[in-house]
Amino acid sequence: MSDSIRDRTAIVGIGQTRFGDKGLPDTELSLACQAISLAIDDAGVLPSEVDGLCMFSMEGGREVEVARNVGLGEVTFFCEVGYGGGAGCGTVGHAAMAVATGQCEVAVAWRARKRADKKSRVWSQASARLSDYTQWSRPAGMLRPVDEIATLMRRYMHEYGATRDHLANVALAFRAHANRNPEATMYERTMSREQYMQARWISEPLCLFDNCLETDGALAVVITSAERAADLPHDPVFVHAYAQGLPTQHQTMSNFFCEDPLRGPSFACAQRLWANSDLRPDDISCAQIYDAFSPLIPLSLEGYGFCARGEGAAFTEGGALEWPDGKLPMNTSGGGLSEAYVHGFNLVLEGVRQMRGTSTSQVEGASSCLVTSGEAVPTSALILRN
Amino acid sequence: MEKGFLLPDLEDVDSRGFWDGCAQGELRVQRCTSCGQLRIPPRPMCPGCRSIESDWKAVCGRGRIWSFVVAHPPLLPAYAEFAPYPVVTVELEEDAALRLVGNLVHSAEGAINEVDPDSIEIGEAVRVVFTQVEDVHLPRWVRDS
């Protein structure tokens, strides 16, 4: 297809602030500007050359403020992608489309987030009277995202015979990767299967270690055309394919009000993603899969076609997700569970590092990486290649 | 005892008929008056035929537990005092794709933590009861045996 964006743009710069699980003094806007500034420098471009901005709808710092702080020139494309953790790959994909279609030449996508403070949790700020979709779950005490995902996981366990051991496979693999990544929040904290099994419950069947970290921090990437990328310092990491996914009769997070709740947004996203790619799941060298909660890994493995329906939990057996020998090394910087939870945007940067060959858990000869955004919300995904 | 629970806005134009039904001891779902498709949560347009005409159909109030969780802290203070407590998702007898989230209790007057979570099984038959919390009548579930 001649008008496909396949491999026509590349990620040429990355930047991230430090991560703070105990909180950082900087505002979200300041963190965003710091990450963007680092990414621009890494790309070897000037702020005045940035003419495209793509951000999460939930961003605290607005485009105008970012442009005024970072010293951007005249911006000709700016957009926002919604649905929280579902947005990350979408911001990169929108930037890639804008560059490929000539709406801008150098675009930045980013996420800055401050959630280390317990008072910042959205679920804890619910108003007394609910008029949106939350009225169908919150009154009964289903208050938090973890309760919604635990509902799906209990059903998944019932239907497919999955166990907590499968979720431990996920949590332990990502923790081991974080233990190799000095930037990761859990760098110095190892975890055993016994520690996982003895952790306190949050929402049965999910325990503390099935939940992501809450982090202050920001990350950004710079996207430009493949032609321009050839003249920049880093080897380009091509945006090979990109898609979003909002499945039939989906309800954000509390996706219980449809025929098949265990068939999540990744299924819809995957259809377009693979259709736009030369690659198949078996060709993928490594994956960075959105992991706000450990059950999202088996659900996503099924959605993106690495295994059949019901086989996602079993896929994690035998060290399949572990660097270096697993069949699909996953979340090689530690992911949301053990590196940092910046709405999954740290997964995008780890995908870039794998393609550059600079991960702290580098997959030897890695040539492609699947990066996904939030499962259980309208989502997005990227296939990166080098 | 349930002060501070999160409650629906009873003036919400789409869902008012549901909550009115609860206040009258009747579990209702929205029905498209053009094609007859049932839907819950309610919404302005029928996704089957795009009609904006609908009414409310009383259902039998029986269903089965589709899934459940047991919530532990951190929770909002009003709920934390009951923790750990189970929350069930029930599929309605009329159509298994019609589901409601609620609490499993022994009786309408019971506390949301009165059923031993270890005794709950997916597939259990339940029927609706209604519990008044402030000015709202919340549908809850008791075992139907």
Coordinates of C-alpha atoms in Angstrom, one line a residue:
Chain A
M1 CA 0.0 0.0 0.0
S2 CA 1.8 3.1 -1.2
D3 CA 0.3 5.5 1.4
S4 CA 1.2 3.3 4.4
I5 CA 3.4 4.9 7.0
R6 CA 5.4 1.7 7.2
D7 CA 9.1 2.5 8.0
R8 CA 8.7 6.0 6.8
T9 CA 9.4 7.6 10.1
A10 CA 11.8 6.9 12.9
I11 CA 12.4 7.6 16.6
V12 CA 15.7 9.5 16.7
G13 CA 15.9 10.7 20.2
I14 CA 14.9 9.6 23.7
G15 CA 14.9 11.4 27.0
Q16 CA 13.8 10.6 30.5
T17 CA 14.0 12.2 34.0
R18 CA 14.8 10.3 37.1
F19 CA 12.0 8.2 38.5
G20 CA 10.7 9.0 42.0
D21 CA 8.6 6.4 43.8
K22 CA 8.7 8.7 46.9
G23 CA 7.8 11.8 44.9
L24 CA 9.8 14.5 43.0
P25 CA 9.6 18.2 43.8
D26 CA 9.1 19.1 40.1
T27 CA 5.7 19.8 38.6
E28 CA 4.4 17.7 35.7
L29 CA 5.1 20.5 33.3
S30 CA 8.6 20.8 34.5
L31 CA 9.2 17.1 34.2
A32 CA 7.7 17.1 30.7
C33 CA 10.0 19.9 29.6
Q34 CA 13.0 18.2 31.1
A35 CA 12.3 14.9 29.3
I36 CA 11.6 16.7 26.0
S37 CA 14.7 18.7 26.3
L38 CA 16.8 15.6 26.9
A39 CA 15.2 13.9 23.9
I40 CA 15.8 16.8 21.6
D41 CA 19.5 16.8 22.6
D42 CA 19.7 13.1 22.1
A43 CA 18.2 13.4 18.7
G44 CA 20.7 16.1 17.7
V45 CA 18.0 18.6 16.6
L46 CA 17.3 22.1 17.7
P47 CA 14.1 23.1 19.7
S48 CA 13.3 25.5 16.9
E49 CA 13.0 22.5 14.5
V50 CA 10.3 20.8 16.6
D51 CA 7.0 21.5 14.8
G52 CA 4.8 18.6 16.0
L53 CA 3.6 17.8 19.5
C54 CA 1.6 14.7 20.6
M55 CA 0.7 14.1 24.2
F56 CA -1.7 12.3 26.5
S57 CA -5.1 14.0 27.0
M58 CA -4.4 13.6 30.7
E59 CA -1.2 15.7 30.6
G60 CA -1.0 18.4 33.3
G61 CA 1.3 20.6 31.2
R62 CA -0.4 21.9 28.0
E63 CA 1.2 22.2 24.5
V64 CA 1.4 26.0 24.8
E65 CA 3.3 25.8 28.0
V66 CA 5.6 23.1 26.7
A67 CA 6.4 25.2 23.6
R68 CA 7.0 28.3 25.7
N69 CA 9.3 26.5 28.1
V70 CA 11.4 24.4 25.7
G71 CA 11.7 27.3 23.3
L72 CA 10.0 25.7 20.3
G73 CA 9.5 27.6 17.1
E74 CA 6.3 27.5 15.1
V75 CA 4.3 24.3 15.7
T76 CA 2.1 23.1 12.9
F77 CA 0.7 19.8 14.3
F78 CA -0.5 19.1 17.8
C79 CA -2.8 16.4 19.1
E80 CA -3.8 14.5 22.2
V81 CA -4.6 10.9 22.7
G82 CA -7.1 9.8 25.3
Y83 CA -7.8 6.9 27.7
G84 CA -4.8 7.2 30.1
G85 CA -2.5 4.3 29.7
G86 CA -4.0 3.4 26.3
A87 CA -2.5 6.5 24.8
G88 CA 1.3 6.0 24.8
C89 CA 1.9 4.2 21.5
G90 CA -0.9 6.4 20.1
T91 CA 1.0 9.6 20.7
V92 CA 4.0 8.1 18.8
G93 CA 1.8 6.8 16.1
H94 CA 0.0 10.1 15.6
A95 CA 3.4 11.8 15.4
A96 CA 4.6 9.3 12.8
M97 CA 1.4 9.8 10.7
A98 CA 1.9 13.6 10.9
V99 CA 5.5 13.4 9.8
A100 CA 4.7 10.9 7.1
T101 CA 2.0 13.1 5.7
G102 CA 3.9 16.3 5.8
Q103 CA 1.9 18.0 8.6
C104 CA 5.2 18.5 10.5
E105 CA 8.9 17.5 10.2
V106 CA 10.1 16.9 13.7
A107 CA 7.6 15.7 16.3
V108 CA 7.8 15.1 20.0
A109 CA 5.7 12.7 22.0
W110 CA 5.8 12.4 25.8
R111 CA 4.3 11.5 29.1
A112 CA 4.9 13.3 32.4
R113 CA 3.1 11.9 35.5
K114 CA 3.1 12.5 39.2
R115 CA 1.4 9.7 41.1
A116 CA 3.8 8.8 43.9
D117 CA 1.7 10.9 46.3
K118 CA -1.1 8.6 47.5
K119 CA -3.5 11.6 47.4
S120 CA -3.0 11.8 43.6
R121 CA -4.7 8.5 42.9
V122 CA -7.8 9.1 40.7
W123 CA -9.9 6.5 42.4
S124 CA -9.5 8.1 45.8
Q125 CA -10.9 11.4 44.4
A126 CA -14.3 10.2 43.4
S127 CA -17.1 12.6 43.9
A128 CA -20.1 11.7 46.0
R129 CA -22.6 11.3 43.2
L130 CA -21.7 9.4 40.0
S131 CA -23.3 10.1 36.7
D132 CA -20.8 8.4 34.4
Y133 CA -20.1 4.7 33.8
T134 CA -18.7 4.3 37.3
Q135 CA -22.2 4.3 38.8
W136 CA -22.4 0.7 37.6
S137 CA -19.5 -0.5 39.8
R138 CA -18.3 2.0 42.4
P139 CA -21.4 1.9 44.7
A140 CA -20.7 -1.8 45.5
G141 CA -17.1 -1.0 46.5
M142 CA -15.5 -1.8 43.2
L143 CA -13.5 1.4 43.6
R144 CA -10.1 0.9 41.9
P145 CA -8.7 -0.2 38.6
V146 CA -7.2 -3.2 40.4
D147 CA -10.7 -4.4 41.3
E148 CA -11.8 -4.2 37.7
I149 CA -8.8 -6.2 36.4
A150 CA -9.1 -8.7 39.3
T151 CA -12.7 -9.3 38.2
L152 CA -11.5 -10.2 34.7
M153 CA -8.6 -12.3 36.1
R154 CA -10.8 -14.4 38.4
R155 CA -13.0 -15.2 35.4
Y156 CA -10.0 -15.9 33.3
M157 CA -8.7 -18.3 36.0
H158 CA -12.1 -20.0 36.1
E159 CA -12.3 -20.4 32.3
Y160 CA -8.8 -21.4 31.5
G161 CA -7.3 -23.0 34.7
A162 CA -4.7 -20.2 35.1
T163 CA -3.2 -19.8 38.6
R164 CA -1.3 -17.3 40.7
D165 CA 1.9 -19.1 39.7
H166 CA 1.3 -17.7 36.2
L167 CA 1.0 -14.2 37.5
A168 CA 4.1 -14.7 39.5
N169 CA 6.0 -15.7 36.3
V170 CA 5.2 -12.3 35.0
A171 CA 6.1 -10.3 38.2
L172 CA 9.3 -12.3 38.8
A173 CA 10.5 -12.0 35.2
F174 CA 10.1 -8.2 35.2
R175 CA 11.6 -7.8 38.6
A176 CA 14.7 -9.7 37.5
H177 CA 15.0 -7.3 34.5
A178 CA 14.7 -4.3 36.8
N179 CA 17.5 -5.8 39.0
R180 CA 19.7 -5.3 35.9
N181 CA 18.6 -1.7 35.2
P182 CA 20.1 0.9 37.5
E183 CA 17.4 3.4 36.6
A184 CA 14.6 1.1 37.8
T185 CA 12.8 1.8 41.0
M186 CA 13.3 -1.9 42.0
Y187 CA 16.9 -2.1 40.9
E188 CA 18.2 -3.1 44.3
R189 CA 15.2 -5.2 45.5
T190 CA 15.1 -8.8 44.4
M191 CA 11.9 -10.8 44.7
S192 CA 11.4 -14.6 45.2
R193 CA 8.4 -16.6 44.3
E194 CA 7.8 -17.1 48.1
Q195 CA 7.8 -13.4 48.6
Y196 CA 5.3 -13.0 45.8
M197 CA 3.0 -15.7 47.3
Q198 CA 3.1 -14.2 50.7
A199 CA 2.5 -10.6 49.7
R200 CA -0.6 -8.9 51.0
W201 CA -3.8 -9.0 49.0
I202 CA -5.0 -5.8 47.2
S203 CA -8.0 -7.3 45.4
E204 CA -8.1 -11.1 45.4
P205 CA -7.0 -12.9 43.3
L206 CA -4.4 -10.0 42.9
C207 CA -1.7 -9.2 45.5
L208 CA 0.6 -6.2 45.9
F209 CA 3.1 -7.4 43.3
D210 CA 0.4 -7.8 40.6
N211 CA 0.1 -4.0 40.8
C212 CA 2.4 -1.5 39.0
L213 CA 4.5 1.0 40.9
E214 CA 3.3 4.6 41.2
T215 CA 5.9 7.0 40.0
D216 CA 6.8 10.6 39.4
G217 CA 8.7 11.1 36.2
A218 CA 8.6 11.9 32.5
L219 CA 9.8 10.4 29.2
A220 CA 9.9 11.7 25.7
V221 CA 10.8 10.7 22.2
V222 CA 11.6 12.6 19.0
I223 CA 10.1 11.3 15.7
T224 CA 11.2 12.5 12.2
S225 CA 11.2 11.2 8.7
A226 CA 13.4 8.2 7.7
E227 CA 15.3 10.6 5.3
R228 CA 16.1 13.1 8.0
A229 CA 16.9 10.3 10.4
A230 CA 19.8 9.2 8.2
D231 CA 21.6 12.4 9.0
L232 CA 21.2 12.3 12.8
P233 CA 23.6 10.9 15.4
H234 CA 21.7 7.7 16.4
D235 CA 20.8 4.8 14.1
P236 CA 17.1 5.3 13.4
V237 CA 14.6 3.1 15.1
F238 CA 11.8 2.8 12.5
V239 CA 8.1 3.0 13.3
H240 CA 7.4 0.0 11.3
A241 CA 3.7 -0.3 12.1
Y242 CA 1.2 1.4 14.4
A243 CA -2.5 0.9 15.3
Q244 CA -5.1 1.8 17.8
G245 CA -7.9 -0.4 19.1
L246 CA -11.4 0.2 20.5
P247 CA -13.3 -3.1 20.3
T248 CA -17.1 -3.6 19.8
Q249 CA -19.2 -2.6 22.9
H250 CA -16.1 -1.9 25.0
Q251 CA -16.3 -0.2 28.3
T252 CA -13.2 1.4 29.7
M253 CA -11.7 -0.7 32.5
S254 CA -15.0 -2.2 33.8
N255 CA -15.4 -4.2 30.5
F256 CA -18.0 -6.5 31.9
F257 CA -21.0 -5.2 29.9
C258 CA -20.3 -7.0 26.6
E259 CA -20.5 -10.5 25.1
D260 CA -16.9 -11.4 25.6
P261 CA -15.1 -9.4 28.3
L262 CA -11.9 -11.4 28.1
R263 CA -11.5 -10.3 24.5
G264 CA -9.9 -6.9 25.2
P265 CA -8.8 -3.9 23.1
S266 CA -5.6 -5.6 22.1
F267 CA -7.5 -7.9 19.7
A268 CA -8.9 -5.0 17.8
C269 CA -5.5 -3.2 17.8
A270 CA -3.6 -6.3 16.7
Q271 CA -5.7 -6.9 13.6
R272 CA -4.7 -3.5 12.1
L273 CA -1.2 -3.7 13.5
W274 CA -0.3 -7.0 11.8
A275 CA -2.1 -6.0 8.6
N276 CA 0.2 -3.0 8.4
S277 CA 3.3 -5.0 9.1
D278 CA 5.6 -7.4 7.2
L279 CA 6.2 -9.2 10.4
R280 CA 4.3 -11.9 12.3
P281 CA 4.3 -12.5 16.0
D282 CA 6.9 -15.3 15.6
D283 CA 9.3 -12.7 14.0
I284 CA 9.3 -10.4 17.0
S285 CA 12.6 -10.3 19.0
C286 CA 11.2 -8.9 22.2
A287 CA 8.2 -7.2 23.6
Q288 CA 7.4 -4.3 25.9
I289 CA 3.8 -5.1 27.0
Y290 CA 1.7 -2.7 29.1
D291 CA 1.7 -4.0 32.6
A292 CA -0.3 -1.8 35.0
F293 CA -1.4 -5.1 36.4
S294 CA 0.1 -8.6 35.8
P295 CA -3.1 -10.1 34.2
L296 CA -2.7 -7.7 31.3
I297 CA 0.2 -9.8 30.1
P298 CA -1.7 -13.1 29.4
L299 CA -4.6 -11.1 28.0
S300 CA -2.2 -9.1 25.7
L301 CA -0.3 -12.2 24.6
E302 CA -3.6 -13.6 23.3
G303 CA -4.7 -10.4 21.8
Y304 CA -1.5 -9.8 19.8
G305 CA -1.5 -13.3 18.6
F306 CA 1.4 -14.9 20.4
C307 CA -0.8 -17.7 21.4
A308 CA -4.5 -18.8 21.2
R309 CA -7.4 -17.7 23.4
G310 CA -6.9 -19.1 26.9
E311 CA -3.2 -19.9 26.4
G312 CA -1.7 -16.6 27.6
A313 CA -1.1 -17.8 31.1
A314 CA 0.5 -21.0 30.0
F315 CA 2.7 -19.0 27.6
T316 CA 4.5 -17.5 30.6
E317 CA 5.7 -21.0 31.8
G318 CA 9.3 -22.1 31.4
G319 CA 10.8 -18.7 31.7
A320 CA 9.3 -17.6 28.4
L321 CA 9.3 -13.9 29.3
E322 CA 12.8 -13.9 30.8
W323 CA 16.0 -12.4 29.4
P324 CA 18.1 -13.7 27.9
D325 CA 16.8 -17.2 27.0
G326 CA 13.0 -16.8 27.0
K327 CA 11.2 -17.2 23.8
L328 CA 9.8 -13.7 24.1
P329 CA 11.9 -11.6 26.5
M330 CA 9.4 -9.0 27.8
N331 CA 9.6 -5.7 29.7
T332 CA 13.3 -5.8 29.7
S333 CA 13.8 -2.6 31.7
G334 CA 11.4 -3.9 34.4
G335 CA 8.2 -2.5 33.0
G336 CA 5.4 -0.8 35.0
L337 CA 5.7 -3.5 37.7
S338 CA 9.3 -3.0 38.6
E339 CA 11.0 -0.1 36.6
A340 CA 8.5 2.7 36.8
Y341 CA 4.9 3.3 36.0
V342 CA 4.7 6.4 33.8
H343 CA 1.5 5.3 32.0
G344 CA 3.6 2.8 29.9
F345 CA 5.7 5.4 28.2
N346 CA 8.8 3.9 29.7
L347 CA 8.0 0.8 27.6
V348 CA 8.3 2.9 24.4
L349 CA 11.8 4.1 25.4
E350 CA 12.9 0.5 26.3
G351 CA 11.7 -0.6 22.9
V352 CA 14.0 2.1 21.4
R353 CA 16.9 1.0 23.5
Q354 CA 16.5 -2.6 22.4
M355 CA 16.6 -1.5 18.8
R356 CA 19.6 0.6 19.5
G357 CA 21.3 -2.3 21.3
T358 CA 21.6 -0.3 24.6
S359 CA 19.2 -2.1 26.9
T360 CA 20.6 -3.3 30.2
S361 CA 19.0 -6.6 29.3
Q362 CA 19.8 -6.5 25.6
V363 CA 18.4 -9.2 23.4
E364 CA 21.2 -10.3 21.2
G365 CA 20.6 -9.4 17.6
A366 CA 17.2 -7.9 18.3
S367 CA 15.6 -6.6 15.1
S368 CA 12.0 -5.9 16.1
C369 CA 10.1 -5.0 19.2
L370 CA 6.4 -4.9 19.9
V371 CA 5.4 -2.1 22.3
T372 CA 1.8 -1.9 23.6
S373 CA -0.2 0.5 25.6
G374 CA -3.0 -0.1 28.1
E375 CA -5.0 -3.3 27.7
A376 CA -8.5 -2.9 29.2
V377 CA -8.8 0.6 27.8
P378 CA -8.9 1.9 24.2
T379 CA -5.4 1.1 23.3
S380 CA -2.5 1.5 20.8
A381 CA 0.6 -0.4 19.8
L382 CA 3.8 0.0 17.8
I383 CA 6.2 -2.3 16.1
L384 CA 9.7 -0.9 16.1
R385 CA 12.5 -2.2 13.9
N386 CA 16.1 -1.2 13.3
Chain B
M1 CA -23.3 2.3 58.8
E2 CA -22.9 3.0 55.0
K3 CA -22.2 6.7 55.3
G4 CA -19.9 7.9 52.6
F5 CA -20.6 5.2 50.0
L6 CA -20.3 6.3 46.4
L7 CA -23.8 6.5 44.9
P8 CA -25.4 7.3 41.6
D9 CA -26.8 10.6 40.5
L10 CA -30.5 9.8 40.5
E11 CA -31.1 12.7 38.1
D12 CA -28.9 11.1 35.4
V13 CA -31.1 11.2 32.3
D14 CA -30.0 7.9 30.9
S15 CA -30.1 5.8 34.1
R16 CA -32.9 7.4 36.1
G17 CA -35.4 4.7 35.0
F18 CA -33.1 2.0 36.4
W19 CA -32.8 3.6 39.8
D20 CA -36.5 4.5 39.9
G21 CA -37.1 0.8 39.4
C22 CA -34.8 -0.2 42.2
A23 CA -36.7 2.2 44.5
Q24 CA -39.9 0.4 43.6
G25 CA -38.3 -3.0 44.2
E26 CA -38.0 -3.8 40.5
L27 CA -34.9 -4.7 38.6
R28 CA -35.1 -3.2 35.2
V29 CA -33.0 -3.1 32.0
Q30 CA -33.4 -0.7 29.1
R31 CA -35.2 -2.1 26.1
C32 CA -35.2 -0.7 22.6
T33 CA -38.8 -0.1 21.6
S34 CA -37.8 -0.5 17.9
C35 CA -35.9 -3.8 17.8
G36 CA -36.4 -5.1 21.3
Q37 CA -32.7 -5.4 22.2
L38 CA -32.0 -5.3 26.0
R39 CA -29.2 -3.2 27.3
I40 CA -27.5 -2.3 30.5
P41 CA -25.8 0.0 31.4
P42 CA -28.4 2.3 29.7
R43 CA -27.5 4.7 27.0
P44 CA -29.3 7.0 24.6
M45 CA -29.0 4.9 21.4
C46 CA -29.6 1.3 20.6
P47 CA -26.3 -0.1 19.1
G48 CA -28.4 -2.7 17.2
C49 CA -30.7 -0.4 15.2
R50 CA -29.8 3.1 16.3
S51 CA -33.2 3.9 17.6
I52 CA -33.3 6.5 20.4
E53 CA -36.7 5.2 21.6
S54 CA -36.5 2.9 24.7
D55 CA -38.5 1.8 27.7
W56 CA -37.7 -0.2 30.8
K57 CA -38.3 -3.9 31.1
A58 CA -38.6 -5.5 34.5
V59 CA -36.4 -8.6 34.6
C60 CA -36.8 -11.6 36.9
G61 CA -34.0 -10.6 39.2
R62 CA -32.2 -13.9 39.0
G63 CA -28.7 -14.5 37.7
R64 CA -25.4 -16.3 38.3
I65 CA -22.1 -15.1 39.6
W66 CA -19.9 -14.4 36.6
S67 CA -16.8 -13.4 38.6
F68 CA -15.9 -11.8 42.0
V69 CA -13.1 -10.1 43.8
V70 CA -12.3 -9.6 47.5
A71 CA -11.3 -6.0 48.1
H72 CA -8.6 -5.2 50.7
P73 CA -7.2 -1.8 51.6
P74 CA -6.2 0.8 50.5
L75 CA -9.9 1.8 50.0
L76 CA -12.0 4.8 50.6
P77 CA -12.7 5.2 54.3
A78 CA -16.4 4.3 54.0
Y79 CA -15.6 1.0 52.4
A80 CA -12.4 0.3 54.3
E81 CA -14.3 -0.3 57.5
F82 CA -15.9 -3.4 55.8
A83 CA -12.7 -4.7 54.3
P84 CA -12.1 -7.3 53.2
Y85 CA -15.4 -7.6 51.4
P86 CA -16.4 -9.4 48.2
V87 CA -17.8 -7.7 45.1
V88 CA -19.6 -9.9 42.6
T89 CA -20.4 -9.5 39.0
V90 CA -23.7 -11.1 38.1
E91 CA -24.9 -12.2 34.7
L92 CA -28.7 -11.9 34.4
E93 CA -30.9 -14.9 33.5
E94 CA -32.5 -13.1 30.6
D95 CA -29.1 -12.7 28.8
A96 CA -25.7 -13.7 30.1
A97 CA -24.2 -10.6 28.4
L98 CA -26.3 -8.4 30.7
R99 CA -24.2 -8.0 33.8
L100 CA -24.4 -6.0 37.0
V101 CA -21.8 -5.4 39.7
G102 CA -23.0 -5.6 43.3
N103 CA -22.5 -7.0 46.7
L104 CA -23.4 -10.6 47.9
V105 CA -25.2 -10.5 51.2
H106 CA -27.4 -12.9 53.3
S107 CA -30.2 -10.4 53.3
A108 CA -31.0 -6.9 52.2
E109 CA -30.2 -5.6 55.6
G110 CA -26.8 -7.3 55.7
A111 CA -23.4 -5.8 55.7
I112 CA -21.3 -6.0 52.5
N113 CA -18.8 -8.2 54.3
E114 CA -21.1 -10.7 55.9
V115 CA -20.6 -13.5 53.3
D116 CA -17.4 -15.5 53.7
P117 CA -15.5 -14.8 50.5
D118 CA -14.1 -18.4 50.6
S119 CA -17.6 -19.7 50.2
I120 CA -18.3 -17.9 47.0
E121 CA -18.1 -19.8 43.7
I122 CA -18.4 -18.6 40.1
G123 CA -21.7 -19.9 38.7
E124 CA -23.6 -19.7 41.9
A125 CA -27.3 -18.8 41.4
V126 CA -28.3 -15.5 43.0
R127 CA -31.4 -13.2 43.1
V128 CA -31.7 -9.5 43.6
V129 CA -32.6 -7.7 46.8
F130 CA -32.6 -3.9 47.4
T131 CA -30.9 -2.0 50.1
Q132 CA -31.5 1.6 50.8
V133 CA -28.4 3.7 51.3
E134 CA -29.3 7.4 51.7
D135 CA -31.9 8.1 49.0
V136 CA -30.7 5.3 46.7
H137 CA -31.9 1.7 46.5
L138 CA -28.9 -0.4 45.5
P139 CA -29.4 -3.8 44.0
R140 CA -27.6 -6.5 45.9
W141 CA -27.6 -10.2 45.6
V142 CA -28.5 -13.1 47.9
R143 CA -28.0 -16.8 47.2
D144 CA -31.0 -18.3 45.3
S145 CA -31.3 -21.8 46.7

